[in-house]
JSON list of C-alpha atoms in Angstrom, two decimals:
[
{"chain": "A", "resi": 464, "resn": "MET", "atom": "CA", "xyz": [-32.57, 93.47, 147.12]},
{"chain": "A", "resi": 465, "resn": "LYS", "atom": "CA", "xyz": [-31.01, 90.46, 148.71]},
{"chain": "A", "resi": 466, "resn": "PHE", "atom": "CA", "xyz": [-30.32, 90.17, 152.20]},
{"chain": "A", "resi": 467, "resn": "HIS", "atom": "CA", "xyz": [-26.43, 91.17, 151.77]},
{"chain": "A", "resi": 468, "resn": "ASP", "atom": "CA", "xyz": [-27.06, 93.97, 150.15]},
{"chain": "A", "resi": 469, "resn": "ARG", "atom": "CA", "xyz": [-29.60, 95.51, 152.41]},
{"chain": "A", "resi": 470, "resn": "ILE", "atom": "CA", "xyz": [-26.68, 94.95, 155.28]},
{"chain": "A", "resi": 471, "resn": "PHE", "atom": "CA", "xyz": [-24.73, 96.81, 153.06]},
{"chain": "A", "resi": 472, "resn": "LEU", "atom": "CA", "xyz": [-26.51, 99.64, 152.27]},
{"chain": "A", "resi": 473, "resn": "TRP", "atom": "CA", "xyz": [-27.53, 99.87, 156.62]},
{"chain": "A", "resi": 474, "resn": "ILE", "atom": "CA", "xyz": [-23.94, 100.02, 156.90]},
{"chain": "A", "resi": 475, "resn": "ALA", "atom": "CA", "xyz": [-23.15, 102.81, 154.44]},
{"chain": "A", "resi": 476, "resn": "VAL", "atom": "CA", "xyz": [-25.94, 104.84, 155.93]},
{"chain": "A", "resi": 477, "resn": "LEU", "atom": "CA", "xyz": [-24.42, 103.70, 159.62]},
{"chain": "A", "resi": 478, "resn": "ILE", "atom": "CA", "xyz": [-21.03, 105.31, 158.31]},
{"chain": "A", "resi": 479, "resn": "VAL", "atom": "CA", "xyz": [-22.34, 108.17, 156.46]},
{"chain": "A", "resi": 480, "resn": "SER", "atom": "CA", "xyz": [-24.07, 109.00, 159.47]},
{"chain": "A", "resi": 481, "resn": "VAL", "atom": "CA", "xyz": [-21.49, 108.96, 162.12]},
{"chain": "A", "resi": 482, "resn": "PHE", "atom": "CA", "xyz": [-19.52, 111.15, 159.08]},
{"chain": "A", "resi": 483, "resn": "LEU", "atom": "CA", "xyz": [-21.95, 113.96, 159.26]},
{"chain": "A", "resi": 484, "resn": "LEU", "atom": "CA", "xyz": [-22.21, 113.93, 163.18]},
{"chain": "A", "resi": 485, "resn": "PHE", "atom": "CA", "xyz": [-18.66, 113.62, 163.95]},
{"chain": "A", "resi": 486, "resn": "THR", "atom": "CA", "xyz": [-18.44, 116.94, 161.20]},
{"chain": "A", "resi": 487, "resn": "PHE", "atom": "CA", "xyz": [-20.91, 119.36, 162.98]},
{"chain": "A", "resi": 488, "resn": "TRP", "atom": "CA", "xyz": [-19.77, 118.59, 166.08]},
{"chain": "A", "resi": 489, "resn": "LEU", "atom": "CA", "xyz": [-16.40, 119.27, 165.17]},
{"chain": "A", "resi": 490, "resn": "PHE", "atom": "CA", "xyz": [-17.46, 123.03, 164.14]},
{"chain": "A", "resi": 491, "resn": "ARG", "atom": "CA", "xyz": [-19.66, 123.30, 166.82]},
{"chain": "A", "resi": 492, "resn": "VAL", "atom": "CA", "xyz": [-16.29, 122.81, 169.61]},
{"chain": "A", "resi": 493, "resn": "ASN", "atom": "CA", "xyz": [-14.27, 124.66, 167.09]},
{"chain": "A", "resi": 494, "resn": "PRO", "atom": "CA", "xyz": [-16.31, 127.27, 165.33]},
{"chain": "A", "resi": 495, "resn": "PRO", "atom": "CA", "xyz": [-14.49, 128.95, 162.36]},
{"chain": "A", "resi": 496, "resn": "GLU", "atom": "CA", "xyz": [-13.24, 132.39, 163.45]},
{"chain": "A", "resi": 497, "resn": "SER", "atom": "CA", "xyz": [-15.31, 135.46, 163.40]},
{"chain": "A", "resi": 498, "resn": "ASP", "atom": "CA", "xyz": [-15.16, 138.64, 161.66]},
{"chain": "A", "resi": 499, "resn": "SER", "atom": "CA", "xyz": [-16.20, 140.38, 164.26]},
{"chain": "A", "resi": 500, "resn": "PHE", "atom": "CA", "xyz": [-12.62, 142.64, 163.82]},
{"chain": "A", "resi": 501, "resn": "ALA", "atom": "CA", "xyz": [-13.45, 142.86, 160.11]},
{"chain": "A", "resi": 502, "resn": "SER", "atom": "CA", "xyz": [-12.86, 146.68, 160.53]},
{"chain": "A", "resi": 503, "resn": "GLU", "atom": "CA", "xyz": [-9.41, 146.04, 161.88]},
{"chain": "A", "resi": 504, "resn": "PRO", "atom": "CA", "xyz": [-6.51, 146.17, 158.56]},
{"chain": "A", "resi": 505, "resn": "ASN", "atom": "CA", "xyz": [-5.26, 142.38, 158.76]},
{"chain": "A", "resi": 506, "resn": "PRO", "atom": "CA", "xyz": [-1.37, 143.14, 159.54]},
{"chain": "A", "resi": 507, "resn": "VAL", "atom": "CA", "xyz": [1.79, 142.47, 157.64]},
{"chain": "A", "resi": 508, "resn": "TRP", "atom": "CA", "xyz": [4.00, 139.48, 159.10]},
{"chain": "A", "resi": 509, "resn": "SER", "atom": "CA", "xyz": [7.03, 140.16, 157.44]},
{"chain": "A", "resi": 510, "resn": "VAL", "atom": "CA", "xyz": [6.66, 142.42, 154.21]},
{"chain": "A", "resi": 511, "resn": "GLY", "atom": "CA", "xyz": [4.38, 143.64, 152.16]},
{"chain": "A", "resi": 512, "resn": "VAL", "atom": "CA", "xyz": [2.44, 146.34, 151.02]},
{"chain": "A", "resi": 513, "resn": "VAL", "atom": "CA", "xyz": [-0.13, 147.71, 153.85]},
{"chain": "A", "resi": 514, "resn": "GLN", "atom": "CA", "xyz": [-2.00, 150.28, 151.85]},
{"chain": "A", "resi": 515, "resn": "SER", "atom": "CA", "xyz": [-1.91, 151.98, 148.07]},
{"chain": "A", "resi": 516, "resn": "GLY", "atom": "CA", "xyz": [-3.88, 154.66, 147.00]},
{"chain": "A", "resi": 517, "resn": "TYR", "atom": "CA", "xyz": [-6.68, 156.86, 148.23]},
{"chain": "A", "resi": 518, "resn": "ALA", "atom": "CA", "xyz": [-7.96, 157.29, 151.96]},
{"chain": "A", "resi": 519, "resn": "ARG", "atom": "CA", "xyz": [-10.54, 159.15, 153.69]},
{"chain": "A", "resi": 520, "resn": "VAL", "atom": "CA", "xyz": [-9.88, 160.89, 157.29]},
{"chain": "A", "resi": 521, "resn": "GLU", "atom": "CA", "xyz": [-13.37, 162.37, 159.06]},
{"chain": "A", "resi": 522, "resn": "LYS", "atom": "CA", "xyz": [-13.23, 165.50, 161.00]},
{"chain": "A", "resi": 523, "resn": "GLY", "atom": "CA", "xyz": [-12.09, 164.86, 164.54]},
{"chain": "A", "resi": 524, "resn": "LYS", "atom": "CA", "xyz": [-11.16, 161.05, 164.20]},
{"chain": "A", "resi": 525, "resn": "TYR", "atom": "CA", "xyz": [-8.53, 158.91, 162.47]},
{"chain": "A", "resi": 526, "resn": "ILE", "atom": "CA", "xyz": [-7.49, 155.90, 160.78]},
{"chain": "A", "resi": 527, "resn": "TYR", "atom": "CA", "xyz": [-4.76, 153.67, 161.68]},
{"chain": "A", "resi": 528, "resn": "PHE", "atom": "CA", "xyz": [-2.91, 150.40, 159.96]},
{"chain": "A", "resi": 529, "resn": "PRO", "atom": "CA", "xyz": [-1.74, 147.56, 162.46]},
{"chain": "A", "resi": 530, "resn": "LEU", "atom": "CA", "xyz": [2.03, 145.92, 162.00]},
{"chain": "A", "resi": 531, "resn": "ASN", "atom": "CA", "xyz": [2.81, 142.69, 163.53]},
{"chain": "A", "resi": 532, "resn": "LEU", "atom": "CA", "xyz": [6.41, 142.59, 162.29]},
{"chain": "A", "resi": 533, "resn": "ASN", "atom": "CA", "xyz": [8.57, 139.13, 163.06]},
{"chain": "A", "resi": 534, "resn": "GLN", "atom": "CA", "xyz": [11.97, 140.37, 161.93]},
{"chain": "A", "resi": 535, "resn": "ARG", "atom": "CA", "xyz": [13.34, 143.89, 161.43]},
{"chain": "A", "resi": 536, "resn": "ARG", "atom": "CA", "xyz": [11.90, 145.51, 158.56]},
{"chain": "A", "resi": 537, "resn": "ASN", "atom": "CA", "xyz": [11.98, 149.27, 157.22]},
{"chain": "A", "resi": 538, "resn": "LEU", "atom": "CA", "xyz": [8.69, 150.98, 157.36]},
{"chain": "A", "resi": 539, "resn": "ALA", "atom": "CA", "xyz": [8.10, 153.61, 154.40]},
{"chain": "A", "resi": 540, "resn": "VAL", "atom": "CA", "xyz": [5.12, 155.76, 154.86]},
{"chain": "A", "resi": 541, "resn": "PHE", "atom": "CA", "xyz": [3.94, 158.56, 152.02]},
{"chain": "A", "resi": 542, "resn": "PHE", "atom": "CA", "xyz": [0.81, 160.95, 151.57]},
{"chain": "A", "resi": 543, "resn": "ARG", "atom": "CA", "xyz": [-0.25, 163.63, 149.71]},
{"chain": "A", "resi": 544, "resn": "THR", "atom": "CA", "xyz": [-3.60, 165.30, 150.47]},
{"chain": "A", "resi": 545, "resn": "ASP", "atom": "CA", "xyz": [-6.01, 167.02, 147.97]},
{"chain": "A", "resi": 546, "resn": "SER", "atom": "CA", "xyz": [-4.73, 170.13, 148.65]},
{"chain": "A", "resi": 547, "resn": "ARG", "atom": "CA", "xyz": [-2.01, 172.21, 150.71]},
{"chain": "A", "resi": 548, "resn": "ASN", "atom": "CA", "xyz": [-5.06, 173.46, 153.32]},
{"chain": "A", "resi": 549, "resn": "PHE", "atom": "CA", "xyz": [-6.04, 170.29, 154.27]},
{"chain": "A", "resi": 550, "resn": "LYS", "atom": "CA", "xyz": [-3.42, 169.01, 156.52]},
{"chain": "A", "resi": 551, "resn": "ILE", "atom": "CA", "xyz": [-2.33, 165.65, 158.77]},
{"chain": "A", "resi": 552, "resn": "ALA", "atom": "CA", "xyz": [-0.38, 164.39, 161.19]},
{"chain": "A", "resi": 553, "resn": "ALA", "atom": "CA", "xyz": [1.45, 160.78, 160.83]},
{"chain": "A", "resi": 554, "resn": "LYS", "atom": "CA", "xyz": [2.28, 158.74, 163.95]},
{"chain": "A", "resi": 555, "resn": "VAL", "atom": "CA", "xyz": [3.57, 155.57, 164.19]},
{"chain": "A", "resi": 556, "resn": "PHE", "atom": "CA", "xyz": [2.87, 153.90, 167.78]},
{"chain": "A", "resi": 557, "resn": "THR", "atom": "CA", "xyz": [4.21, 151.02, 169.75]},
{"chain": "A", "resi": 558, "resn": "ASP", "atom": "CA", "xyz": [1.71, 148.67, 171.14]},
{"chain": "A", "resi": 559, "resn": "ASP", "atom": "CA", "xyz": [1.20, 149.98, 174.12]},
{"chain": "A", "resi": 560, "resn": "ALA", "atom": "CA", "xyz": [1.11, 153.65, 173.44]},
{"chain": "A", "resi": 561, "resn": "PHE", "atom": "CA", "xyz": [-1.27, 152.76, 170.91]},
{"chain": "A", "resi": 562, "resn": "LYS", "atom": "CA", "xyz": [-3.86, 151.05, 173.76]},
{"chain": "A", "resi": 563, "resn": "ARG", "atom": "CA", "xyz": [-3.19, 154.56, 175.69]},
{"chain": "A", "resi": 564, "resn": "PHE", "atom": "CA", "xyz": [-3.86, 156.69, 172.74]},
{"chain": "A", "resi": 565, "resn": "THR", "atom": "CA", "xyz": [-7.22, 154.78, 172.01]},
{"chain": "A", "resi": 566, "resn": "GLU", "atom": "CA", "xyz": [-8.34, 154.94, 175.78]},
{"chain": "A", "resi": 567, "resn": "ASP", "atom": "CA", "xyz": [-7.29, 158.66, 176.42]},
{"chain": "A", "resi": 568, "resn": "GLY", "atom": "CA", "xyz": [-5.18, 159.81, 173.57]},
{"chain": "A", "resi": 569, "resn": "ASP", "atom": "CA", "xyz": [-2.60, 159.97, 175.51]},
{"chain": "A", "resi": 570, "resn": "GLY", "atom": "CA", "xyz": [0.18, 157.53, 174.26]},
{"chain": "A", "resi": 571, "resn": "GLU", "atom": "CA", "xyz": [3.09, 158.76, 173.02]},
{"chain": "A", "resi": 572, "resn": "PRO", "atom": "CA", "xyz": [4.38, 157.88, 169.48]},
{"chain": "A", "resi": 573, "resn": "PHE", "atom": "CA", "xyz": [7.31, 156.39, 168.35]},
{"chain": "A", "resi": 574, "resn": "ILE", "atom": "CA", "xyz": [7.92, 158.55, 165.11]},
{"chain": "A", "resi": 575, "resn": "GLN", "atom": "CA", "xyz": [5.49, 161.22, 163.89]},
{"chain": "A", "resi": 576, "resn": "THR", "atom": "CA", "xyz": [5.18, 164.20, 161.79]},
{"chain": "A", "resi": 577, "resn": "ASN", "atom": "CA", "xyz": [3.55, 167.68, 162.22]},
{"chain": "A", "resi": 578, "resn": "PRO", "atom": "CA", "xyz": [0.02, 168.37, 160.35]},
{"chain": "A", "resi": 579, "resn": "VAL", "atom": "CA", "xyz": [1.38, 168.44, 157.02]},
{"chain": "A", "resi": 580, "resn": "SER", "atom": "CA", "xyz": [-0.28, 168.43, 153.57]},
{"chain": "A", "resi": 581, "resn": "ARG", "atom": "CA", "xyz": [2.41, 165.87, 151.99]},
{"chain": "A", "resi": 582, "resn": "GLY", "atom": "CA", "xyz": [4.85, 163.42, 154.52]},
{"chain": "A", "resi": 583, "resn": "ASN", "atom": "CA", "xyz": [7.03, 161.40, 154.34]},
{"chain": "A", "resi": 584, "resn": "ILE", "atom": "CA", "xyz": [8.38, 158.25, 157.27]},
{"chain": "A", "resi": 585, "resn": "ARG", "atom": "CA", "xyz": [10.89, 155.91, 156.47]},
{"chain": "A", "resi": 586, "resn": "ARG", "atom": "CA", "xyz": [12.20, 154.45, 159.90]},
{"chain": "A", "resi": 587, "resn": "LEU", "atom": "CA", "xyz": [14.12, 150.75, 160.91]},
{"chain": "A", "resi": 588, "resn": "LEU", "atom": "CA", "xyz": [11.46, 149.11, 163.09]},
{"chain": "A", "resi": 589, "resn": "GLU", "atom": "CA", "xyz": [12.55, 145.89, 165.14]},
{"chain": "A", "resi": 590, "resn": "PRO", "atom": "CA", "xyz": [9.81, 142.91, 165.80]},
{"chain": "A", "resi": 591, "resn": "GLY", "atom": "CA", "xyz": [6.94, 143.80, 167.59]},
{"chain": "A", "resi": 592, "resn": "ARG", "atom": "CA", "xyz": [3.54, 145.16, 167.00]},
{"chain": "A", "resi": 593, "resn": "TYR", "atom": "CA", "xyz": [3.31, 148.43, 165.51]},
{"chain": "A", "resi": 594, "resn": "TYR", "atom": "CA", "xyz": [0.45, 151.14, 164.64]},
{"chain": "A", "resi": 595, "resn": "VAL", "atom": "CA", "xyz": [0.27, 153.88, 161.55]},
{"chain": "A", "resi": 596, "resn": "VAL", "atom": "CA", "xyz": [-1.85, 156.55, 162.24]},
{"chain": "A", "resi": 597, "resn": "LEU", "atom": "CA", "xyz": [-3.08, 159.33, 160.25]},
{"chain": "A", "resi": 598, "resn": "ASP", "atom": "CA", "xyz": [-4.21, 161.97, 162.73]},
{"chain": "A", "resi": 599, "resn": "ASN", "atom": "CA", "xyz": [-7.30, 164.45, 162.04]},
{"chain": "A", "resi": 600, "resn": "ARG", "atom": "CA", "xyz": [-8.39, 164.82, 165.75]},
{"chain": "A", "resi": 601, "resn": "ASN", "atom": "CA", "xyz": [-7.59, 168.42, 165.91]},
{"chain": "A", "resi": 602, "resn": "GLY", "atom": "CA", "xyz": [-8.55, 169.47, 162.03]},
{"chain": "A", "resi": 603, "resn": "ASP", "atom": "CA", "xyz": [-11.35, 171.99, 160.93]},
{"chain": "A", "resi": 604, "resn": "ALA", "atom": "CA", "xyz": [-12.71, 169.31, 158.30]},
{"chain": "A", "resi": 605, "resn": "LYS", "atom": "CA", "xyz": [-12.41, 165.67, 156.38]},
{"chain": "A", "resi": 606, "resn": "VAL", "atom": "CA", "xyz": [-8.71, 165.30, 155.01]},
{"chain": "A", "resi": 607, "resn": "ASN", "atom": "CA", "xyz": [-9.01, 163.01, 151.28]},
{"chain": "A", "resi": 608, "resn": "LEU", "atom": "CA", "xyz": [-5.45, 162.01, 150.42]},
{"chain": "A", "resi": 609, "resn": "SER", "atom": "CA", "xyz": [-5.42, 161.28, 147.04]},
{"chain": "A", "resi": 610, "resn": "SER", "atom": "CA", "xyz": [-2.17, 159.36, 147.52]},
{"chain": "A", "resi": 611, "resn": "LEU", "atom": "CA", "xyz": [-1.54, 157.17, 150.67]},
{"chain": "A", "resi": 612, "resn": "ASP", "atom": "CA", "xyz": [1.34, 154.26, 150.41]},
{"chain": "A", "resi": 613, "resn": "ILE", "atom": "CA", "xyz": [2.55, 152.29, 153.53]},
{"chain": "A", "resi": 614, "resn": "SER", "atom": "CA", "xyz": [4.75, 149.56, 153.15]},
{"chain": "A", "resi": 615, "resn": "VAL", "atom": "CA", "xyz": [7.02, 147.24, 155.00]},
{"chain": "A", "resi": 616, "resn": "GLU", "atom": "CA", "xyz": [10.40, 146.36, 153.19]}
]
């Protein structure tokens, strides 16, 4: 190997090393977002299907779906349980009311249904953060929803 080729090789090794160190430093300073909130469904920003299909709400529990609207949109919620004997309440909370609901159960829903085996909510929502909650906290058994459709139109 000639002297000129060795210098070129060392320069290439140095450039690659600097690039790798810079990449390592960049990821160390700006780590990728963690999946610590993976249990929370992704919010809908404008339009689309939030949930479609089957769901289950355990006895004494609730499930929720966050919405983060950047403009006025229509919310459409339809649900049906497996049996008329099983009933569940659907509620829509603003962000502040949902925080109170989760902390001490005292948050007042923006919209709600009584516990029913089949329900429908349609409402025009202003921009903001909302939560659709299917509440079985007062139920005697787990509730299987044979149909659950939540969308923002």
